[in-house]
Amino acid sequence: MISQFFVLSQRGDNIVFRDYRGEVQKGTAEIFFRKVKFWKEDGHEEAPPVFNLDGVNYFHVKVAGLLFVATTRVNVSPSLVLELLQRIARVIKDYLGILNEESLRKNFVLVYELLDEVIDFGYVQTTSTEVLKSYVFNEPIVVDAARLQPLNPAAIFMQGSKRMPGTAVTKSVVATEPGGRSREEIFVDIIEKISVTFSSSGYILTSEIDGTIQMKSYLSGNPEIRLALNEDLNIGRSGGRSLYDYRSSTGSGAVILDDCNFHESVRLDNFEVDRTLNLVPPDGEFPVMNYRMTQEFKPPFRINTLIEEAGTLKAEVILKISAEFPSSITANTILVQMPLPKYTTRATFELESGVIGQTADFKEVNKRLEWGIKKIVGGSELTLRAKLTFSQESHGNITKESGPVSMTFTIPMYNVSRLQVKYLQIAKKFSAYNPYRWVRYVTQANSYVARI
């Protein structure tokens, strides 16, 4: 199957490396990173997840800023290897609690022990966190999560001195509490990645949601649990009706999913009746349900762009983004990017005053405007003005030579599909269990593009 597995940092440092079959030449990690960093083939600036170089197939995924890579000379299923890399990353995260460069370096002995049990001579043995507990005996060295909170969206859930799920969920599944007590907790996230394409006039051309109900279990004894979703949840399109005119008995729009799939531990005995899932959760993090939705939904942001010529060698760009979600919600880490004409030599920016955490930059290498915003409160609007200077006169339409505008963001405690976890019940409750009446919702941009 696979010949080598390695993990690289953002700088290209080789953190973990394992050669299983010895059939690929040495130095592949350096060759891979150089190729990915300076990728310029097929008109794309980013390397695809799978490519071939000198007879070697490279597969890679990026998780938490780290590159997980596998190599092989044989013809294998790309989706299988990419899924394997994702699962290896998930298993390592389950054991270390936090997945980053520091935790990998501090726990390299444990990581190599995990890899030897997961893969044998290039063939997968198991990727189950629960099964691996019987074969892996090293204890993780805990990395201080408090220092990572500014980078962790879960930090917003901290309340006083009480430990809330946002930080508890970063613990190892094999770690114990001070005093030797076991941790009896379970956490649920609904994570949605949305893709929206706007026309030049602001109309929605395409829209899609790829969602996951993610669970992380620290419950001992493997108790059966019941997870209840919206009662008005519908699977599959029905009559082509819009989400906005399909009304349930409660007066709110029904949740209509195109399709979905479930984890192997989920039983669907009562799903058609009352939209509840019964499962015995394995240890660690796993997706309970994956779903896709292409019905109409209200996008969280609107992007408006205006380009005006200001002379033979000058132009002005006006970018405005409108946050169309409740004022009680705040979006984080917003980045707006806009390709400019290739003959752009300079850009000066005018930012709105009073907004903290705004940055604007002109990337001369790839002729791109970048506008970064630390956070945006729902219901607000922000505008950026950029004055461009060109090295030659435009012989065409500047608008056609610019854009499209793309945007990335994260919105905690907000989901566009309105899919909800109504309740979570544990079949046999023990006094040691510590349930939180809490589910984290996260919306992220997968592909958010506005044409000019």
Coordinates of C-alpha atoms in Angstrom, one line a residue:
M1 CA 0.0 0.0 0.0
I2 CA 2.0 3.1 1.2
S3 CA 5.8 3.2 1.3
Q4 CA 6.4 6.2 3.5
F5 CA 4.6 8.4 6.0
F6 CA 5.9 11.7 7.3
V7 CA 4.6 14.9 8.9
L8 CA 6.1 18.3 8.0
S9 CA 5.8 21.7 9.7
Q10 CA 4.8 24.8 7.8
R11 CA 8.6 25.5 7.5
G12 CA 9.2 22.1 5.9
D13 CA 10.9 20.6 9.0
N14 CA 10.5 16.8 9.2
I15 CA 8.8 16.1 12.5
V16 CA 7.8 12.5 12.0
F17 CA 9.1 10.1 9.4
R18 CA 8.6 6.4 8.9
D19 CA 9.7 4.3 5.9
Y20 CA 7.7 1.1 5.8
R21 CA 8.9 -0.6 2.6
G22 CA 12.2 0.9 1.5
E23 CA 11.1 1.2 -2.1
V24 CA 11.2 5.0 -2.4
Q25 CA 14.4 6.9 -2.4
K26 CA 15.6 8.9 0.5
G27 CA 15.0 12.7 0.7
T28 CA 11.3 12.5 -0.5
A29 CA 10.2 14.9 2.3
E30 CA 12.5 17.6 1.0
I31 CA 11.5 16.9 -2.6
F32 CA 7.8 17.0 -1.7
F33 CA 8.0 20.3 0.3
R34 CA 10.0 22.1 -2.4
K35 CA 7.5 21.0 -5.0
V36 CA 4.5 22.0 -3.0
K37 CA 5.9 25.4 -1.9
F38 CA 6.8 26.4 -5.4
W39 CA 3.9 24.8 -7.3
K40 CA 3.1 26.5 -10.5
E41 CA 1.6 23.8 -12.7
D42 CA -1.8 23.7 -14.4
G43 CA -2.2 27.4 -13.7
H44 CA -2.8 26.8 -10.0
E45 CA -0.8 28.2 -7.1
E46 CA -1.6 25.4 -4.7
A47 CA -0.6 21.8 -5.2
P48 CA -3.4 19.2 -5.5
P49 CA -3.8 16.6 -2.7
V50 CA -2.4 13.9 -5.0
F51 CA 0.3 14.2 -7.6
N52 CA 3.1 12.1 -9.2
L53 CA 6.7 13.2 -9.4
D54 CA 9.5 11.0 -10.9
G55 CA 7.4 7.8 -10.5
V56 CA 6.4 8.5 -6.9
N57 CA 2.8 9.2 -5.9
Y58 CA 2.5 11.8 -3.2
F59 CA -0.7 12.2 -1.1
H60 CA -1.1 14.9 1.5
V61 CA -3.6 16.7 3.7
K62 CA -3.1 19.7 5.9
V63 CA -4.4 19.4 9.5
A64 CA -3.8 22.1 12.1
G65 CA -1.1 23.7 10.0
L66 CA 0.8 20.4 9.6
L67 CA 1.3 18.5 6.4
F68 CA 0.5 14.7 6.7
V69 CA 2.1 13.0 3.7
A70 CA 2.2 9.4 2.3
T71 CA 4.2 8.2 -0.7
T72 CA 4.0 5.0 -2.8
R73 CA 5.1 3.8 -6.2
V74 CA 2.1 1.5 -6.7
N75 CA -1.3 2.4 -8.0
V76 CA -3.6 2.8 -4.9
S77 CA -7.0 4.5 -4.4
P78 CA -6.3 8.2 -3.7
S79 CA -9.5 8.6 -1.6
L80 CA -8.4 5.6 0.6
V81 CA -4.9 7.1 1.3
L82 CA -6.3 10.6 2.0
E83 CA -8.9 9.1 4.4
L84 CA -6.1 7.2 6.1
L85 CA -4.0 10.4 6.6
Q86 CA -7.1 12.1 8.1
R87 CA -7.7 9.2 10.4
I88 CA -4.0 9.1 11.5
A89 CA -4.2 12.8 12.4
R90 CA -7.4 12.1 14.3
V91 CA -5.9 9.2 16.3
I92 CA -2.8 11.3 17.2
K93 CA -5.0 14.1 18.3
D94 CA -7.1 11.7 20.4
Y95 CA -3.9 10.6 22.3
L96 CA -2.1 13.9 22.5
G97 CA -5.2 16.1 23.1
I98 CA -3.8 18.9 21.1
L99 CA -2.4 18.5 17.6
N100 CA 0.4 20.9 16.8
E101 CA 4.2 20.9 16.2
E102 CA 5.0 21.2 19.9
S103 CA 2.8 18.3 21.0
L104 CA 4.3 16.1 18.2
R105 CA 7.9 16.9 19.2
K106 CA 7.2 16.3 22.9
N107 CA 5.4 13.0 22.3
F108 CA 7.4 11.6 19.4
V109 CA 7.9 8.2 21.2
L110 CA 4.1 7.9 21.6
V111 CA 3.5 9.0 18.0
Y112 CA 5.9 6.4 16.6
E113 CA 4.3 3.7 18.8
L114 CA 0.9 4.6 17.4
L115 CA 2.2 4.5 13.8
D116 CA 3.7 1.1 14.3
E117 CA 0.3 -0.2 15.4
V118 CA -1.7 1.6 12.8
I119 CA 0.4 0.6 9.8
D120 CA 2.5 -2.6 9.3
F121 CA 4.7 -2.9 6.3
G122 CA 2.6 -0.3 4.6
Y123 CA -0.7 -1.9 5.2
V124 CA -3.4 -0.5 7.5
Q125 CA -4.1 -2.6 10.7
T126 CA -6.5 -0.3 12.6
T127 CA -7.4 3.3 13.0
S128 CA -9.6 2.9 16.0
T129 CA -8.6 4.8 19.1
E130 CA -10.4 2.3 21.3
V131 CA -8.7 -0.7 19.8
L132 CA -5.2 0.9 20.0
K133 CA -5.6 1.3 23.8
S134 CA -4.8 -2.4 24.2
Y135 CA -1.5 -2.0 22.3
V136 CA -0.2 1.4 23.1
F137 CA 1.2 2.0 26.6
N138 CA 3.2 5.3 26.5
E139 CA 1.6 8.1 28.4
P140 CA 1.2 11.5 26.6
I141 CA 3.2 14.5 27.7
V142 CA 0.6 17.2 28.2
V143 CA 1.0 20.5 26.3
D144 CA -0.3 23.6 28.1
A145 CA -3.6 24.4 26.4
A146 CA -3.9 27.8 28.1
R147 CA -1.1 29.2 25.8
L148 CA -3.0 28.1 22.7
Q149 CA -6.4 29.6 23.6
P150 CA -5.9 32.9 21.6
L151 CA -5.6 30.7 18.5
N152 CA -8.5 28.4 19.6
P153 CA -12.1 29.4 18.8
A154 CA -13.1 27.3 21.7
A155 CA -11.6 29.9 24.1
I156 CA -14.7 32.0 23.8
F157 CA -16.5 29.4 25.9
M158 CA -14.4 30.0 28.9
Q159 CA -16.5 31.3 31.8
G160 CA -14.7 32.3 35.0
S161 CA -12.6 29.6 36.6
K162 CA -14.8 26.7 35.7
R163 CA -13.5 24.5 33.0
M164 CA -15.9 24.6 30.1
P165 CA -16.0 22.1 27.2
G166 CA -13.9 24.4 25.0
T167 CA -10.8 23.5 26.9
A168 CA -11.8 20.1 28.3
V169 CA -12.1 18.8 24.7
T170 CA -8.4 19.4 24.1
K171 CA -7.4 16.7 26.7
S172 CA -6.1 13.2 25.8
V173 CA -8.5 10.3 25.8
V174 CA -5.9 8.3 27.9
A175 CA -5.1 11.1 30.4
T176 CA -6.7 11.1 33.8
E177 CA -7.7 14.0 36.1
P178 CA -5.5 15.1 39.0
G179 CA -5.9 12.5 41.8
G180 CA -6.3 9.6 39.4
R181 CA -10.0 10.2 38.6
S182 CA -11.2 9.2 35.2
R183 CA -12.9 11.8 33.1
E184 CA -16.5 11.0 32.2
E185 CA -17.5 13.6 29.6
I186 CA -18.8 13.7 26.0
F187 CA -18.8 16.7 23.6
V188 CA -20.7 17.4 20.4
D189 CA -19.8 19.8 17.6
I190 CA -21.8 20.7 14.5
I191 CA -19.3 22.0 12.0
E192 CA -20.5 23.4 8.6
K193 CA -18.4 24.4 5.7
I194 CA -20.3 26.5 3.2
S195 CA -19.6 27.2 -0.5
V196 CA -21.3 30.2 -2.1
T197 CA -20.8 31.9 -5.5
F198 CA -22.3 35.4 -6.1
S199 CA -22.8 36.9 -9.5
S200 CA -21.5 40.4 -10.3
S201 CA -24.9 41.8 -9.4
G202 CA -25.0 40.1 -6.0
Y203 CA -27.3 37.2 -6.8
I204 CA -26.4 33.7 -5.5
L205 CA -25.3 31.4 -8.3
T206 CA -24.4 28.3 -6.3
S207 CA -24.7 27.4 -2.7
E208 CA -23.8 24.3 -0.7
I209 CA -23.2 23.2 2.8
D210 CA -21.0 20.3 3.8
G211 CA -21.7 19.5 7.5
T212 CA -20.5 17.1 10.2
I213 CA -21.8 16.2 13.6
Q214 CA -18.6 15.6 15.4
M215 CA -18.4 13.8 18.8
K216 CA -15.6 13.3 21.2
S217 CA -16.2 10.8 24.0
Y218 CA -14.4 10.3 27.3
L219 CA -17.1 8.0 28.7
S220 CA -15.9 4.7 30.3
G221 CA -18.0 1.6 30.1
N222 CA -19.2 2.4 26.5
P223 CA -22.8 3.4 27.5
E224 CA -25.4 3.7 24.8
I225 CA -26.5 7.2 24.1
R226 CA -29.4 8.8 22.2
L227 CA -28.9 11.9 20.1
A228 CA -32.0 13.8 19.0
L229 CA -32.1 16.1 16.0
N230 CA -34.7 18.4 14.6
E231 CA -38.1 16.8 14.4
D232 CA -38.8 18.6 11.0
L233 CA -35.6 17.2 9.5
N234 CA -36.1 15.9 5.9
I235 CA -33.6 13.8 3.9
G236 CA -33.8 14.3 0.1
R237 CA -35.3 16.9 -2.1
S238 CA -39.1 17.0 -2.3
G239 CA -40.8 18.8 -5.2
G240 CA -38.1 21.3 -5.6
R241 CA -39.5 23.5 -2.9
S242 CA -37.5 26.3 -1.5
L243 CA -36.3 26.3 2.1
Y244 CA -38.0 29.6 2.7
D245 CA -41.5 28.5 1.7
Y246 CA -41.4 25.0 3.3
R247 CA -43.0 25.5 6.7
S248 CA -43.3 23.1 9.5
S249 CA -46.0 23.0 12.2
T250 CA -43.8 25.1 14.5
G251 CA -43.8 27.9 12.0
S252 CA -40.1 27.8 11.2
G253 CA -38.5 26.5 8.0
A254 CA -37.8 22.8 7.9
V255 CA -34.3 21.5 7.6
I256 CA -33.9 19.7 4.2
L257 CA -30.7 17.8 3.6
D258 CA -29.8 16.4 0.2
D259 CA -28.1 13.3 1.6
C260 CA -26.2 12.1 4.6
N261 CA -24.2 9.1 6.0
F262 CA -23.6 7.9 9.5
H263 CA -20.8 6.4 11.6
E264 CA -20.7 2.6 11.8
S265 CA -21.7 2.7 15.5
V266 CA -25.0 4.5 14.8
R267 CA -28.3 2.6 14.8
L268 CA -31.2 4.1 12.9
D269 CA -34.0 2.1 14.5
N270 CA -36.1 5.2 15.4
F271 CA -34.6 7.7 13.0
E272 CA -37.5 7.7 10.6
V273 CA -40.0 8.1 13.5
D274 CA -38.5 10.7 15.8
R275 CA -35.2 11.7 14.2
T276 CA -33.1 10.2 17.0
L277 CA -29.8 8.4 16.6
N278 CA -28.8 5.5 19.0
L279 CA -25.1 4.7 19.3
V280 CA -22.4 3.3 21.5
P281 CA -19.7 6.0 21.1
P282 CA -16.1 4.7 20.7
D283 CA -13.3 6.4 22.5
G284 CA -11.9 9.6 20.9
E285 CA -13.2 11.9 18.2
F286 CA -15.3 10.6 15.3
P287 CA -18.0 11.9 12.9
V288 CA -21.5 10.8 14.0
M289 CA -23.1 12.1 10.8
N290 CA -21.9 13.8 7.6
Y291 CA -24.5 15.6 5.5
R292 CA -24.8 17.8 2.4
M293 CA -27.3 20.6 1.6
T294 CA -27.8 22.5 -1.6
Q295 CA -31.2 24.0 -0.8
E296 CA -31.4 27.8 -0.6
F297 CA -30.0 29.4 2.6
K298 CA -29.3 32.9 3.7
P299 CA -25.5 33.4 3.4
P300 CA -23.8 35.0 6.4
F301 CA -22.0 37.6 4.4
R302 CA -22.7 39.7 1.3
I303 CA -19.8 41.0 -0.8
N304 CA -20.1 44.1 -3.0
T305 CA -17.3 45.3 -5.2
L306 CA -16.9 48.5 -7.3
I307 CA -14.0 49.3 -9.6
E308 CA -13.7 52.8 -11.0
E309 CA -11.0 54.2 -13.3
A310 CA -9.3 57.3 -12.0
G311 CA -7.1 58.2 -14.9
T312 CA -5.0 56.4 -17.5
L313 CA -2.8 54.6 -14.9
K314 CA -5.0 54.7 -11.8
A315 CA -8.1 53.0 -10.5
E316 CA -10.0 52.7 -7.2
V317 CA -11.5 49.6 -5.7
I318 CA -14.2 49.7 -3.1
L319 CA -14.9 46.5 -1.2
K320 CA -17.9 46.3 1.2
I321 CA -18.8 43.2 3.3
S322 CA -22.1 43.0 5.2
A323 CA -22.6 40.6 8.1
E324 CA -26.1 39.3 7.7
F325 CA -26.4 37.3 11.0
P326 CA -27.6 38.3 14.5
S327 CA -25.8 40.9 16.4
S328 CA -25.2 38.5 19.3
I329 CA -22.9 36.5 17.0
T330 CA -19.3 37.4 16.1
A331 CA -17.3 36.1 13.1
N332 CA -13.5 35.6 13.6
T333 CA -10.4 35.5 11.4
I334 CA -11.9 37.0 8.3
L335 CA -9.7 37.2 5.2
V336 CA -10.8 38.8 1.9
Q337 CA -8.6 38.3 -1.2
M338 CA -8.9 39.9 -4.6
P339 CA -6.6 39.3 -7.6
L340 CA -5.7 42.5 -9.4
P341 CA -4.6 43.2 -13.0
K342 CA -1.1 41.8 -13.7
Y343 CA 0.2 45.3 -14.5
T344 CA -0.6 46.7 -11.0
T345 CA 2.5 48.1 -9.4
R346 CA 1.2 49.7 -6.2
A347 CA -1.9 49.9 -3.9
T348 CA -2.7 52.2 -1.1
F349 CA -5.5 51.6 1.3
E350 CA -8.1 53.5 3.3
L351 CA -9.6 51.6 6.2
E352 CA -12.6 52.6 8.3
S353 CA -11.6 54.1 11.7
G354 CA -12.6 52.6 15.0
V355 CA -12.3 49.0 13.8
I356 CA -9.7 47.0 15.7
G357 CA -7.7 44.3 14.1
Q358 CA -7.9 45.4 10.4
T359 CA -5.0 44.9 8.0
A360 CA -4.7 45.5 4.3
D361 CA -1.8 44.5 2.1
F362 CA -0.8 44.3 -1.6
K363 CA 1.0 41.0 -2.5
E364 CA 3.1 42.2 -5.4
V365 CA 4.4 38.7 -6.2
N366 CA 1.0 37.4 -7.2
K367 CA -0.7 40.8 -7.7
R368 CA -3.3 40.2 -5.0
L369 CA -5.1 42.4 -2.5
E370 CA -5.6 41.0 1.0
W371 CA -7.9 42.4 3.6
G372 CA -7.8 40.8 7.1
I373 CA -10.3 41.5 9.9
K374 CA -9.9 40.0 13.3
K375 CA -13.7 40.0 14.1
I376 CA -17.0 41.3 12.8
V377 CA -20.2 41.6 14.8
G378 CA -23.4 40.5 13.1
G379 CA -25.4 43.3 11.5
S380 CA -22.4 45.4 10.8
E381 CA -20.8 46.6 7.5
L382 CA -17.2 47.3 6.7
T383 CA -15.7 49.0 3.7
L384 CA -12.2 49.0 2.2
R385 CA -11.0 51.6 -0.4
A386 CA -7.9 50.7 -2.4
K387 CA -6.2 53.1 -4.9
L388 CA -4.3 51.2 -7.6
T389 CA -1.4 52.4 -9.7
F390 CA -0.7 50.6 -13.0
S391 CA 2.5 50.3 -15.1
Q392 CA 0.7 50.6 -18.4
E393 CA -2.6 51.7 -19.7
S394 CA -5.4 49.1 -19.7
H395 CA -6.4 48.1 -23.2
G396 CA -9.4 46.2 -21.9
N397 CA -11.9 46.2 -19.1
I398 CA -10.2 46.4 -15.7
T399 CA -13.2 44.7 -14.1
K400 CA -12.6 41.6 -16.3
E401 CA -9.0 41.5 -15.4
S402 CA -9.7 41.6 -11.7
G403 CA -11.2 39.2 -9.2
P404 CA -13.1 37.1 -8.3
V405 CA -13.2 38.2 -4.7
S406 CA -12.8 35.2 -2.2
M407 CA -13.4 35.2 1.5
T408 CA -12.6 32.9 4.4
F409 CA -14.0 33.1 8.0
T410 CA -15.1 31.2 11.1
I411 CA -18.4 31.9 12.9
P412 CA -18.6 30.2 16.3
M413 CA -22.1 29.3 17.7
Y414 CA -23.8 29.7 14.4
N415 CA -24.9 27.3 11.7
V416 CA -26.6 28.1 8.4
S417 CA -28.6 24.9 7.9
R418 CA -30.4 25.3 11.3
L419 CA -29.7 21.6 12.1
Q420 CA -29.7 21.2 15.8
V421 CA -29.0 18.7 18.6
K422 CA -32.2 18.9 20.7
Y423 CA -30.8 16.6 23.5
L424 CA -28.3 13.9 24.3
Q425 CA -29.3 11.1 26.7
I426 CA -27.1 8.5 28.3
A427 CA -29.0 5.2 28.7
K428 CA -27.4 4.3 32.0
K429 CA -26.3 7.3 34.0
F430 CA -23.6 7.1 36.6
S431 CA -22.7 9.7 39.2
A432 CA -19.2 10.0 37.7
Y433 CA -20.7 11.3 34.4
N434 CA -20.4 15.0 33.9
P435 CA -22.8 16.0 31.1
Y436 CA -22.8 19.6 29.8
R437 CA -26.0 21.1 28.4
W438 CA -24.0 22.4 25.5
V439 CA -23.3 21.9 21.8
R440 CA -20.8 23.9 19.8
Y441 CA -21.9 25.2 16.4
V442 CA -19.2 26.4 13.9
T443 CA -19.6 27.8 10.4
Q444 CA -16.6 28.0 8.1
A445 CA -16.1 29.2 4.6
N446 CA -15.1 26.3 2.2
S447 CA -15.4 28.4 -1.0
Y448 CA -16.9 31.9 -0.7
V449 CA -16.6 33.7 -4.0
A450 CA -18.0 36.9 -5.5
R451 CA -17.6 37.6 -9.2
I452 CA -16.9 41.2 -10.3

